[in-house]
Amino acid sequence: MSQVASPSSSALPASRAGAWLLATRPRTLVAGAVPVLVGTALAAHQNTARALPALAALLGAVLIQIGTNLVNDYYDFKKGADRERVGEARVTSAGLIAPEQVLAAAGFTALLAVGVGLYLASVGGWPIVAIGVASLLAGFAYTGGPFPLGYHGLGDLFVFVFFGLVAVGGTYFVQAGTLSLTALAAAIPVGTIGTAIIVVNNLRDRESDAKVGKRTLAVRFGEAFTRAEYVTLLALAFATPVVLVALGAARPFALLPLVSAPLAIAPLKLVLREKGRPLDRGLALTARLQAAFGVLFALGLWL
């Protein structure tokens, strides 16, 4: 049986409400919000934005993110992946909330997401049903099920696809009623920066993950590969707006996210130089970059 891990560097919450808030991992929720913002901005530029579907897409994306976080909390504890955790504390491994309650909360969150999905399906039809089902199943399969994606080096691909291509494309589709190549291209930087967050996480946890058989790409290919992956992902993110404008697929306003480039310097330095616990700050700084880039990119696509 998995043992309770010692508290991480993050201070543990003193209240039950604080523990549940920690379980949702609030700083990760930007990964669910940014794709919806970008997809909606592109629809607004084309005069096809719809407020209720956009808000429902945002709620659904955040619920799926929370559900995925809760499932990860439960299954990482059961598999022993949090025994030597160096990052933010997990509520199950820290003994704050019973594992069964965390799993039940994940199920309840999934039901709420299904409720939102039913409305979106009434707007967007069967493609939205397919997206919703695939997103829920993938969120569970990230650490759960017989072939957990995160344990077999597929976590990076999962994030890029579902928090990039699917989230941006689905948000755009449910408002515009169609899917365009521009929408998919706009999803690339959203997905790559979102994936960069996972890369920092996996670099930080590489040694502890290896001990429990969690074969992330960082474990499989080592630190040099992981650092190169991080640099490549950020480079792709900043190159995408330039390519879109150069090809005439977006107006020059789409270059606005380049203003956020200085925010990439600090996390880049940390990723290239550090390992272990200092990379916690790299995670936070990469999430900040994602938020800034996403807001500016959305604004640029809308103008």
PDB file of C-alpha atoms in Angstrom:
ATOM      1  CA  MET A   1       0.000   0.000   0.000  1.00  0.00           C
ATOM      2  CA  SER A   2       1.186   3.530  -0.758  1.00  0.00           C
ATOM      3  CA  GLN A   3       2.509   5.420   2.205  1.00  0.00           C
ATOM      4  CA  VAL A   4       1.661   8.978   3.101  1.00  0.00           C
ATOM      5  CA  ALA A   5       4.319  11.286   1.715  1.00  0.00           C
ATOM      6  CA  SER A   6       6.008  13.927   3.779  1.00  0.00           C
ATOM      7  CA  PRO A   7       4.775  17.457   3.120  1.00  0.00           C
ATOM      8  CA  SER A   8       6.371  19.238   0.196  1.00  0.00           C
ATOM      9  CA  SER A   9       7.841  22.689   0.215  1.00  0.00           C
ATOM     10  CA  SER A  10       4.343  24.055  -0.263  1.00  0.00           C
ATOM     11  CA  ALA A  11       2.584  24.883   3.023  1.00  0.00           C
ATOM     12  CA  LEU A  12      -0.303  22.540   3.715  1.00  0.00           C
ATOM     13  CA  PRO A  13      -3.753  24.154   4.112  1.00  0.00           C
ATOM     14  CA  ALA A  14      -5.175  24.305   7.615  1.00  0.00           C
ATOM     15  CA  SER A  15      -8.851  23.945   6.659  1.00  0.00           C
ATOM     16  CA  ARG A  16     -10.936  21.355   4.855  1.00  0.00           C
ATOM     17  CA  ALA A  17     -11.952  23.929   2.261  1.00  0.00           C
ATOM     18  CA  GLY A  18      -8.306  24.785   1.712  1.00  0.00           C
ATOM     19  CA  ALA A  19      -7.502  21.116   1.177  1.00  0.00           C
ATOM     20  CA  TRP A  20     -10.174  20.793  -1.498  1.00  0.00           C
ATOM     21  CA  LEU A  21      -8.936  23.960  -3.156  1.00  0.00           C
ATOM     22  CA  LEU A  22      -5.435  22.487  -3.187  1.00  0.00           C
ATOM     23  CA  ALA A  23      -6.847  19.289  -4.742  1.00  0.00           C
ATOM     24  CA  THR A  24      -8.145  21.256  -7.724  1.00  0.00           C
ATOM     25  CA  ARG A  25      -4.606  22.658  -8.293  1.00  0.00           C
ATOM     26  CA  PRO A  26      -5.802  26.192  -9.144  1.00  0.00           C
ATOM     27  CA  ARG A  27      -2.664  27.323 -10.932  1.00  0.00           C
ATOM     28  CA  THR A  28      -3.172  24.609 -13.567  1.00  0.00           C
ATOM     29  CA  LEU A  29      -6.641  25.858 -14.501  1.00  0.00           C
ATOM     30  CA  VAL A  30      -5.187  28.436 -16.874  1.00  0.00           C
ATOM     31  CA  ALA A  31      -4.493  25.462 -19.158  1.00  0.00           C
ATOM     32  CA  GLY A  32      -8.246  24.997 -19.497  1.00  0.00           C
ATOM     33  CA  ALA A  33      -9.125  28.687 -19.791  1.00  0.00           C
ATOM     34  CA  VAL A  34      -6.562  29.876 -22.363  1.00  0.00           C
ATOM     35  CA  PRO A  35      -7.705  27.585 -25.224  1.00  0.00           C
ATOM     36  CA  VAL A  36     -11.299  28.733 -24.799  1.00  0.00           C
ATOM     37  CA  LEU A  37     -10.198  32.356 -24.801  1.00  0.00           C
ATOM     38  CA  VAL A  38      -8.211  31.893 -28.028  1.00  0.00           C
ATOM     39  CA  GLY A  39     -10.951  29.913 -29.798  1.00  0.00           C
ATOM     40  CA  THR A  40     -13.574  32.471 -28.804  1.00  0.00           C
ATOM     41  CA  ALA A  41     -11.400  35.398 -29.910  1.00  0.00           C
ATOM     42  CA  LEU A  42     -10.984  33.868 -33.356  1.00  0.00           C
ATOM     43  CA  ALA A  43     -14.740  33.332 -33.602  1.00  0.00           C
ATOM     44  CA  ALA A  44     -15.344  36.927 -32.476  1.00  0.00           C
ATOM     45  CA  HIS A  45     -13.018  38.235 -35.188  1.00  0.00           C
ATOM     46  CA  GLN A  46     -15.168  36.398 -37.719  1.00  0.00           C
ATOM     47  CA  ASN A  47     -18.404  37.641 -36.113  1.00  0.00           C
ATOM     48  CA  THR A  48     -19.491  34.130 -35.133  1.00  0.00           C
ATOM     49  CA  ALA A  49     -18.875  34.320 -31.371  1.00  0.00           C
ATOM     50  CA  ARG A  50     -21.748  33.229 -29.127  1.00  0.00           C
ATOM     51  CA  ALA A  51     -21.679  34.116 -25.440  1.00  0.00           C
ATOM     52  CA  LEU A  52     -23.480  31.115 -23.913  1.00  0.00           C
ATOM     53  CA  PRO A  53     -21.578  28.433 -25.865  1.00  0.00           C
ATOM     54  CA  ALA A  54     -18.322  30.253 -25.060  1.00  0.00           C
ATOM     55  CA  LEU A  55     -19.100  30.343 -21.339  1.00  0.00           C
ATOM     56  CA  ALA A  56     -20.199  26.708 -21.407  1.00  0.00           C
ATOM     57  CA  ALA A  57     -16.987  25.739 -23.197  1.00  0.00           C
ATOM     58  CA  LEU A  58     -14.990  27.563 -20.512  1.00  0.00           C
ATOM     59  CA  LEU A  59     -16.882  25.842 -17.697  1.00  0.00           C
ATOM     60  CA  GLY A  60     -16.554  22.456 -19.370  1.00  0.00           C
ATOM     61  CA  ALA A  61     -12.822  22.884 -19.950  1.00  0.00           C
ATOM     62  CA  VAL A  62     -12.181  23.921 -16.346  1.00  0.00           C
ATOM     63  CA  LEU A  63     -14.291  21.024 -15.020  1.00  0.00           C
ATOM     64  CA  ILE A  64     -12.357  18.540 -17.149  1.00  0.00           C
ATOM     65  CA  GLN A  65      -9.082  20.037 -15.913  1.00  0.00           C
ATOM     66  CA  ILE A  66     -10.199  19.759 -12.285  1.00  0.00           C
ATOM     67  CA  GLY A  67     -11.441  16.212 -12.826  1.00  0.00           C
ATOM     68  CA  THR A  68      -8.131  15.234 -14.410  1.00  0.00           C
ATOM     69  CA  ASN A  69      -6.245  16.770 -11.481  1.00  0.00           C
ATOM     70  CA  LEU A  70      -8.340  14.814  -8.970  1.00  0.00           C
ATOM     71  CA  VAL A  71      -7.884  11.556 -10.873  1.00  0.00           C
ATOM     72  CA  ASN A  72      -4.131  12.196 -11.012  1.00  0.00           C
ATOM     73  CA  ASP A  73      -4.077  12.871  -7.273  1.00  0.00           C
ATOM     74  CA  TYR A  74      -5.828   9.573  -6.559  1.00  0.00           C
ATOM     75  CA  TYR A  75      -3.948   7.293  -8.963  1.00  0.00           C
ATOM     76  CA  ASP A  76      -0.490   8.762  -8.354  1.00  0.00           C
ATOM     77  CA  PHE A  77      -1.084   8.040  -4.666  1.00  0.00           C
ATOM     78  CA  LYS A  78      -2.261   4.490  -5.350  1.00  0.00           C
ATOM     79  CA  LYS A  79       0.723   3.813  -7.610  1.00  0.00           C
ATOM     80  CA  GLY A  80       3.178   5.297  -5.112  1.00  0.00           C
ATOM     81  CA  ALA A  81       4.299   8.078  -7.463  1.00  0.00           C
ATOM     82  CA  ASP A  82       3.924  10.729  -4.734  1.00  0.00           C
ATOM     83  CA  ARG A  83       6.031   9.038  -2.050  1.00  0.00           C
ATOM     84  CA  GLU A  84       9.059  11.223  -2.742  1.00  0.00           C
ATOM     85  CA  ARG A  85       7.245  14.154  -4.286  1.00  0.00           C
ATOM     86  CA  VAL A  86       9.263  17.370  -4.464  1.00  0.00           C
ATOM     87  CA  GLY A  87       6.571  19.624  -5.895  1.00  0.00           C
ATOM     88  CA  GLU A  88       3.254  20.960  -4.666  1.00  0.00           C
ATOM     89  CA  ALA A  89       1.637  18.664  -2.108  1.00  0.00           C
ATOM     90  CA  ARG A  90      -1.109  16.276  -3.202  1.00  0.00           C
ATOM     91  CA  VAL A  91      -4.026  15.932  -0.814  1.00  0.00           C
ATOM     92  CA  THR A  92      -4.137  12.131  -0.784  1.00  0.00           C
ATOM     93  CA  SER A  93      -0.424  11.586  -0.266  1.00  0.00           C
ATOM     94  CA  ALA A  94      -0.370  14.344   2.381  1.00  0.00           C
ATOM     95  CA  GLY A  95      -3.250  12.661   4.231  1.00  0.00           C
ATOM     96  CA  LEU A  96      -5.527  15.678   3.924  1.00  0.00           C
ATOM     97  CA  ILE A  97      -8.434  13.953   2.160  1.00  0.00           C
ATOM     98  CA  ALA A  98      -9.237  10.249   1.925  1.00  0.00           C
ATOM     99  CA  PRO A  99      -8.405   8.741  -1.490  1.00  0.00           C
ATOM    100  CA  GLU A 100     -11.955   7.452  -1.954  1.00  0.00           C
ATOM    101  CA  GLN A 101     -13.345  10.943  -1.412  1.00  0.00           C
ATOM    102  CA  VAL A 102     -10.954  12.365  -4.006  1.00  0.00           C
ATOM    103  CA  LEU A 103     -12.037   9.733  -6.524  1.00  0.00           C
ATOM    104  CA  ALA A 104     -15.708  10.400  -5.752  1.00  0.00           C
ATOM    105  CA  ALA A 105     -15.120  14.125  -6.276  1.00  0.00           C
ATOM    106  CA  ALA A 106     -13.521  13.350  -9.637  1.00  0.00           C
ATOM    107  CA  GLY A 107     -16.615  11.375 -10.613  1.00  0.00           C
ATOM    108  CA  PHE A 108     -18.914  14.196  -9.519  1.00  0.00           C
ATOM    109  CA  THR A 109     -16.855  16.697 -11.495  1.00  0.00           C
ATOM    110  CA  ALA A 110     -17.132  14.442 -14.542  1.00  0.00           C
ATOM    111  CA  LEU A 111     -20.917  14.385 -14.146  1.00  0.00           C
ATOM    112  CA  LEU A 112     -20.988  18.181 -14.039  1.00  0.00           C
ATOM    113  CA  ALA A 113     -18.856  18.253 -17.194  1.00  0.00           C
ATOM    114  CA  VAL A 114     -21.289  15.865 -18.878  1.00  0.00           C
ATOM    115  CA  GLY A 115     -24.149  18.218 -17.985  1.00  0.00           C
ATOM    116  CA  VAL A 116     -22.337  21.119 -19.607  1.00  0.00           C
ATOM    117  CA  GLY A 117     -21.476  18.868 -22.539  1.00  0.00           C
ATOM    118  CA  LEU A 118     -25.132  18.057 -23.154  1.00  0.00           C
ATOM    119  CA  TYR A 119     -25.853  21.729 -23.686  1.00  0.00           C
ATOM    120  CA  LEU A 120     -22.833  22.115 -25.974  1.00  0.00           C
ATOM    121  CA  ALA A 121     -23.932  19.023 -27.910  1.00  0.00           C
ATOM    122  CA  SER A 122     -27.346  20.607 -28.451  1.00  0.00           C
ATOM    123  CA  VAL A 123     -25.521  23.541 -30.024  1.00  0.00           C
ATOM    124  CA  GLY A 124     -22.713  21.813 -31.917  1.00  0.00           C
ATOM    125  CA  GLY A 125     -24.107  18.342 -32.553  1.00  0.00           C
ATOM    126  CA  TRP A 126     -22.314  14.986 -32.620  1.00  0.00           C
ATOM    127  CA  PRO A 127     -18.790  16.355 -33.119  1.00  0.00           C
ATOM    128  CA  ILE A 128     -19.066  17.971 -29.680  1.00  0.00           C
ATOM    129  CA  VAL A 129     -20.283  14.685 -28.201  1.00  0.00           C
ATOM    130  CA  ALA A 130     -17.208  12.961 -29.628  1.00  0.00           C
ATOM    131  CA  ILE A 131     -14.913  15.693 -28.287  1.00  0.00           C
ATOM    132  CA  GLY A 132     -16.499  15.553 -24.843  1.00  0.00           C
ATOM    133  CA  VAL A 133     -16.343  11.778 -24.531  1.00  0.00           C
ATOM    134  CA  ALA A 134     -12.748  11.666 -25.785  1.00  0.00           C
ATOM    135  CA  SER A 135     -11.712  14.439 -23.384  1.00  0.00           C
ATOM    136  CA  LEU A 136     -13.270  12.738 -20.347  1.00  0.00           C
ATOM    137  CA  LEU A 137     -11.789   9.350 -21.211  1.00  0.00           C
ATOM    138  CA  ALA A 138      -8.359  10.842 -21.871  1.00  0.00           C
ATOM    139  CA  GLY A 139      -8.478  12.793 -18.603  1.00  0.00           C
ATOM    140  CA  PHE A 140      -9.127   9.531 -16.735  1.00  0.00           C
ATOM    141  CA  ALA A 141      -6.551   7.608 -18.750  1.00  0.00           C
ATOM    142  CA  TYR A 142      -3.814  10.138 -18.021  1.00  0.00           C
ATOM    143  CA  THR A 143      -2.977   8.286 -14.813  1.00  0.00           C
ATOM    144  CA  GLY A 144      -5.810   5.760 -14.493  1.00  0.00           C
ATOM    145  CA  GLY A 145      -6.903   2.628 -16.321  1.00  0.00           C
ATOM    146  CA  PRO A 146      -4.850  -0.285 -17.658  1.00  0.00           C
ATOM    147  CA  PHE A 147      -2.562   1.910 -19.795  1.00  0.00           C
ATOM    148  CA  PRO A 148      -2.053   5.268 -18.027  1.00  0.00           C
ATOM    149  CA  LEU A 149      -0.809   7.725 -20.617  1.00  0.00           C
ATOM    150  CA  GLY A 150       1.347   9.710 -18.223  1.00  0.00           C
ATOM    151  CA  TYR A 151       3.164   6.537 -17.150  1.00  0.00           C
ATOM    152  CA  HIS A 152       4.050   5.544 -20.713  1.00  0.00           C
ATOM    153  CA  GLY A 153       5.522   8.769 -22.048  1.00  0.00           C
ATOM    154  CA  LEU A 154       2.304   9.954 -23.711  1.00  0.00           C
ATOM    155  CA  GLY A 155       1.450  12.752 -21.286  1.00  0.00           C
ATOM    156  CA  ASP A 156       3.072  15.424 -23.447  1.00  0.00           C
ATOM    157  CA  LEU A 157       1.069  14.359 -26.488  1.00  0.00           C
ATOM    158  CA  PHE A 158      -2.118  14.220 -24.401  1.00  0.00           C
ATOM    159  CA  VAL A 159      -1.716  17.827 -23.271  1.00  0.00           C
ATOM    160  CA  PHE A 160      -0.892  19.137 -26.739  1.00  0.00           C
ATOM    161  CA  VAL A 161      -3.859  17.385 -28.338  1.00  0.00           C
ATOM    162  CA  PHE A 162      -6.550  17.941 -25.718  1.00  0.00           C
ATOM    163  CA  PHE A 163      -5.499  21.288 -24.228  1.00  0.00           C
ATOM    164  CA  GLY A 164      -4.405  22.634 -27.584  1.00  0.00           C
ATOM    165  CA  LEU A 165      -5.973  21.273 -30.762  1.00  0.00           C
ATOM    166  CA  VAL A 166      -9.175  19.863 -29.253  1.00  0.00           C
ATOM    167  CA  ALA A 167      -9.875  22.689 -26.800  1.00  0.00           C
ATOM    168  CA  VAL A 168      -9.241  25.564 -29.216  1.00  0.00           C
ATOM    169  CA  GLY A 169     -10.805  23.794 -32.182  1.00  0.00           C
ATOM    170  CA  GLY A 170     -13.829  22.646 -30.180  1.00  0.00           C
ATOM    171  CA  THR A 171     -14.430  26.105 -28.735  1.00  0.00           C
ATOM    172  CA  TYR A 172     -14.257  27.649 -32.183  1.00  0.00           C
ATOM    173  CA  PHE A 173     -16.478  24.953 -33.720  1.00  0.00           C
ATOM    174  CA  VAL A 174     -19.260  25.242 -31.152  1.00  0.00           C
ATOM    175  CA  GLN A 175     -19.557  28.952 -31.967  1.00  0.00           C
ATOM    176  CA  ALA A 176     -18.742  29.135 -35.679  1.00  0.00           C
ATOM    177  CA  GLY A 177     -20.366  25.831 -36.650  1.00  0.00           C
ATOM    178  CA  THR A 178     -17.303  24.808 -38.640  1.00  0.00           C
ATOM    179  CA  LEU A 179     -13.586  24.168 -38.210  1.00  0.00           C
ATOM    180  CA  SER A 180     -10.879  26.060 -40.048  1.00  0.00           C
ATOM    181  CA  LEU A 181      -7.173  25.530 -40.604  1.00  0.00           C
ATOM    182  CA  THR A 182      -6.575  28.889 -38.948  1.00  0.00           C
ATOM    183  CA  ALA A 183      -8.280  27.666 -35.778  1.00  0.00           C
ATOM    184  CA  LEU A 184      -6.097  24.566 -35.716  1.00  0.00           C
ATOM    185  CA  ALA A 185      -2.982  26.647 -36.357  1.00  0.00           C
ATOM    186  CA  ALA A 186      -3.963  29.013 -33.535  1.00  0.00           C
ATOM    187  CA  ALA A 187      -4.162  25.965 -31.274  1.00  0.00           C
ATOM    188  CA  ILE A 188      -0.467  25.146 -31.789  1.00  0.00           C
ATOM    189  CA  PRO A 189       1.065  27.755 -29.440  1.00  0.00           C
ATOM    190  CA  VAL A 190      -1.646  27.110 -26.869  1.00  0.00           C
ATOM    191  CA  GLY A 191      -0.831  23.409 -26.923  1.00  0.00           C
ATOM    192  CA  THR A 192       2.930  23.823 -26.952  1.00  0.00           C
ATOM    193  CA  ILE A 193       3.107  26.149 -23.949  1.00  0.00           C
ATOM    194  CA  GLY A 194       0.637  23.933 -22.097  1.00  0.00           C
ATOM    195  CA  THR A 195       2.880  20.976 -22.874  1.00  0.00           C
ATOM    196  CA  ALA A 196       5.910  22.953 -21.707  1.00  0.00           C
ATOM    197  CA  ILE A 197       4.344  23.074 -18.237  1.00  0.00           C
ATOM    198  CA  ILE A 198       4.178  19.274 -18.169  1.00  0.00           C
ATOM    199  CA  VAL A 199       7.767  19.097 -19.396  1.00  0.00           C
ATOM    200  CA  VAL A 200       8.970  21.194 -16.438  1.00  0.00           C
ATOM    201  CA  ASN A 201       6.946  19.003 -14.095  1.00  0.00           C
ATOM    202  CA  ASN A 202       8.450  15.832 -15.547  1.00  0.00           C
ATOM    203  CA  LEU A 203      11.981  17.232 -15.461  1.00  0.00           C
ATOM    204  CA  ARG A 204      11.536  18.134 -11.794  1.00  0.00           C
ATOM    205  CA  ASP A 205      10.137  14.685 -10.915  1.00  0.00           C
ATOM    206  CA  ARG A 206      12.400  12.630 -13.194  1.00  0.00           C
ATOM    207  CA  GLU A 207      14.263  10.791 -10.453  1.00  0.00           C
ATOM    208  CA  SER A 208      11.220  10.018  -8.288  1.00  0.00           C
ATOM    209  CA  ASP A 209       9.172   8.989 -11.332  1.00  0.00           C
ATOM    210  CA  ALA A 210      11.884   6.557 -12.433  1.00  0.00           C
ATOM    211  CA  LYS A 211      11.781   4.846  -9.028  1.00  0.00           C
ATOM    212  CA  VAL A 212       8.085   4.000  -9.365  1.00  0.00           C
ATOM    213  CA  GLY A 213       8.143   3.037 -13.039  1.00  0.00           C
ATOM    214  CA  LYS A 214       6.553   6.224 -14.339  1.00  0.00           C
ATOM    215  CA  ARG A 215       8.179   6.320 -17.775  1.00  0.00           C
ATOM    216  CA  THR A 216       7.701   9.929 -18.820  1.00  0.00           C
ATOM    217  CA  LEU A 217       9.744  11.249 -21.728  1.00  0.00           C
ATOM    218  CA  ALA A 218      12.044  12.840 -19.168  1.00  0.00           C
ATOM    219  CA  VAL A 219      12.687   9.411 -17.640  1.00  0.00           C
ATOM    220  CA  ARG A 220      13.049   7.688 -21.009  1.00  0.00           C
ATOM    221  CA  PHE A 221      15.389  10.171 -22.689  1.00  0.00           C
ATOM    222  CA  GLY A 222      17.046  12.113 -19.896  1.00  0.00           C
ATOM    223  CA  GLU A 223      17.584  15.708 -18.835  1.00  0.00           C
ATOM    224  CA  ALA A 224      19.261  16.995 -22.005  1.00  0.00           C
ATOM    225  CA  PHE A 225      16.377  15.789 -24.177  1.00  0.00           C
ATOM    226  CA  THR A 226      13.785  17.247 -21.793  1.00  0.00           C
ATOM    227  CA  ARG A 227      15.459  20.642 -21.744  1.00  0.00           C
ATOM    228  CA  ALA A 228      15.691  20.638 -25.534  1.00  0.00           C
ATOM    229  CA  GLU A 229      12.003  19.713 -25.702  1.00  0.00           C
ATOM    230  CA  TYR A 230      11.112  22.688 -23.508  1.00  0.00           C
ATOM    231  CA  VAL A 231      13.103  25.092 -25.682  1.00  0.00           C
ATOM    232  CA  THR A 232      11.547  23.646 -28.845  1.00  0.00           C
ATOM    233  CA  LEU A 233       8.009  23.974 -27.500  1.00  0.00           C
ATOM    234  CA  LEU A 234       8.493  27.639 -26.594  1.00  0.00           C
ATOM    235  CA  ALA A 235      10.147  28.333 -29.949  1.00  0.00           C
ATOM    236  CA  LEU A 236       7.170  26.806 -31.776  1.00  0.00           C
ATOM    237  CA  ALA A 237       4.777  28.886 -29.696  1.00  0.00           C
ATOM    238  CA  PHE A 238       6.453  32.185 -30.569  1.00  0.00           C
ATOM    239  CA  ALA A 239       7.018  31.201 -34.212  1.00  0.00           C
ATOM    240  CA  THR A 240       3.356  30.368 -34.877  1.00  0.00           C
ATOM    241  CA  PRO A 241       1.980  33.955 -34.835  1.00  0.00           C
ATOM    242  CA  VAL A 242       4.812  35.044 -37.129  1.00  0.00           C
ATOM    243  CA  VAL A 243       3.984  32.265 -39.603  1.00  0.00           C
ATOM    244  CA  LEU A 244       0.253  33.024 -39.469  1.00  0.00           C
ATOM    245  CA  VAL A 245       0.855  36.687 -40.273  1.00  0.00           C
ATOM    246  CA  ALA A 246       3.447  35.890 -42.970  1.00  0.00           C
ATOM    247  CA  LEU A 247       0.986  33.545 -44.690  1.00  0.00           C
ATOM    248  CA  GLY A 248      -1.835  36.091 -44.503  1.00  0.00           C
ATOM    249  CA  ALA A 249      -3.904  33.848 -42.225  1.00  0.00           C
ATOM    250  CA  ALA A 250      -3.959  36.516 -39.494  1.00  0.00           C
ATOM    251  CA  ARG A 251      -3.545  40.258 -39.301  1.00  0.00           C
ATOM    252  CA  PRO A 252      -0.400  41.840 -37.803  1.00  0.00           C
ATOM    253  CA  PHE A 253      -2.224  42.212 -34.487  1.00  0.00           C
ATOM    254  CA  ALA A 254      -1.639  38.457 -34.058  1.00  0.00           C
ATOM    255  CA  LEU A 255       1.999  39.323 -33.325  1.00  0.00           C
ATOM    256  CA  LEU A 256       0.956  40.798 -29.957  1.00  0.00           C
ATOM    257  CA  PRO A 257       1.975  37.674 -27.980  1.00  0.00           C
ATOM    258  CA  LEU A 258       5.597  38.336 -28.940  1.00  0.00           C
ATOM    259  CA  VAL A 259       5.432  41.075 -26.288  1.00  0.00           C
ATOM    260  CA  SER A 260       5.352  38.275 -23.697  1.00  0.00           C
ATOM    261  CA  ALA A 261       8.734  36.913 -24.841  1.00  0.00           C
ATOM    262  CA  PRO A 262      10.659  38.480 -21.929  1.00  0.00           C
ATOM    263  CA  LEU A 263       8.525  36.367 -19.582  1.00  0.00           C
ATOM    264  CA  ALA A 264      10.112  33.275 -21.124  1.00  0.00           C
ATOM    265  CA  ILE A 265      13.633  34.218 -20.024  1.00  0.00           C
ATOM    266  CA  ALA A 266      13.373  33.333 -16.326  1.00  0.00           C
ATOM    267  CA  PRO A 267      11.739  29.899 -16.781  1.00  0.00           C
ATOM    268  CA  LEU A 268      14.184  29.095 -19.575  1.00  0.00           C
ATOM    269  CA  LYS A 269      17.121  29.801 -17.289  1.00  0.00           C
ATOM    270  CA  LEU A 270      15.649  27.614 -14.571  1.00  0.00           C
ATOM    271  CA  VAL A 271      14.909  24.713 -16.906  1.00  0.00           C
ATOM    272  CA  LEU A 272      18.354  24.845 -18.488  1.00  0.00           C
ATOM    273  CA  ARG A 273      20.240  25.077 -15.192  1.00  0.00           C
ATOM    274  CA  GLU A 274      18.239  23.505 -12.384  1.00  0.00           C
ATOM    275  CA  LYS A 275      16.758  20.182 -11.322  1.00  0.00           C
ATOM    276  CA  GLY A 276      14.446  19.036  -8.546  1.00  0.00           C
ATOM    277  CA  ARG A 277      12.638  21.438  -6.234  1.00  0.00           C
ATOM    278  CA  PRO A 278      13.903  24.735  -7.773  1.00  0.00           C
ATOM    279  CA  LEU A 279      11.868  23.851 -10.849  1.00  0.00           C
ATOM    280  CA  ASP A 280       8.682  24.530  -8.875  1.00  0.00           C
ATOM    281  CA  ARG A 281       9.297  28.172  -9.719  1.00  0.00           C
ATOM    282  CA  GLY A 282       9.839  27.178 -13.346  1.00  0.00           C
ATOM    283  CA  LEU A 283       6.361  25.655 -13.350  1.00  0.00           C
ATOM    284  CA  ALA A 284       4.780  28.813 -11.961  1.00  0.00           C
ATOM    285  CA  LEU A 285       6.673  31.038 -14.385  1.00  0.00           C
ATOM    286  CA  THR A 286       5.731  28.868 -17.374  1.00  0.00           C
ATOM    287  CA  ALA A 287       2.073  29.011 -16.309  1.00  0.00           C
ATOM    288  CA  ARG A 288       2.411  32.807 -16.097  1.00  0.00           C
ATOM    289  CA  LEU A 289       3.871  32.840 -19.599  1.00  0.00           C
ATOM    290  CA  GLN A 290       0.985  30.731 -20.855  1.00  0.00           C
ATOM    291  CA  ALA A 291      -1.548  33.152 -19.393  1.00  0.00           C
ATOM    292  CA  ALA A 292       0.171  36.253 -20.777  1.00  0.00           C
ATOM    293  CA  PHE A 293       0.781  34.740 -24.202  1.00  0.00           C
ATOM    294  CA  GLY A 294      -2.782  33.415 -24.355  1.00  0.00           C
ATOM    295  CA  VAL A 295      -4.423  36.727 -23.465  1.00  0.00           C
ATOM    296  CA  LEU A 296      -2.277  38.658 -25.942  1.00  0.00           C
ATOM    297  CA  PHE A 297      -2.790  36.077 -28.674  1.00  0.00           C
ATOM    298  CA  ALA A 298      -6.551  36.124 -28.139  1.00  0.00           C
ATOM    299  CA  LEU A 299      -6.564  39.911 -28.266  1.00  0.00           C
ATOM    300  CA  GLY A 300      -4.468  39.907 -31.429  1.00  0.00           C
ATOM    301  CA  LEU A 301      -6.705  37.374 -33.173  1.00  0.00           C
ATOM    302  CA  TRP A 302      -9.826  39.309 -32.219  1.00  0.00           C
ATOM    303  CA  LEU A 303      -8.649  42.753 -33.391  1.00  0.00           C
TER     304      LEU A 303
END
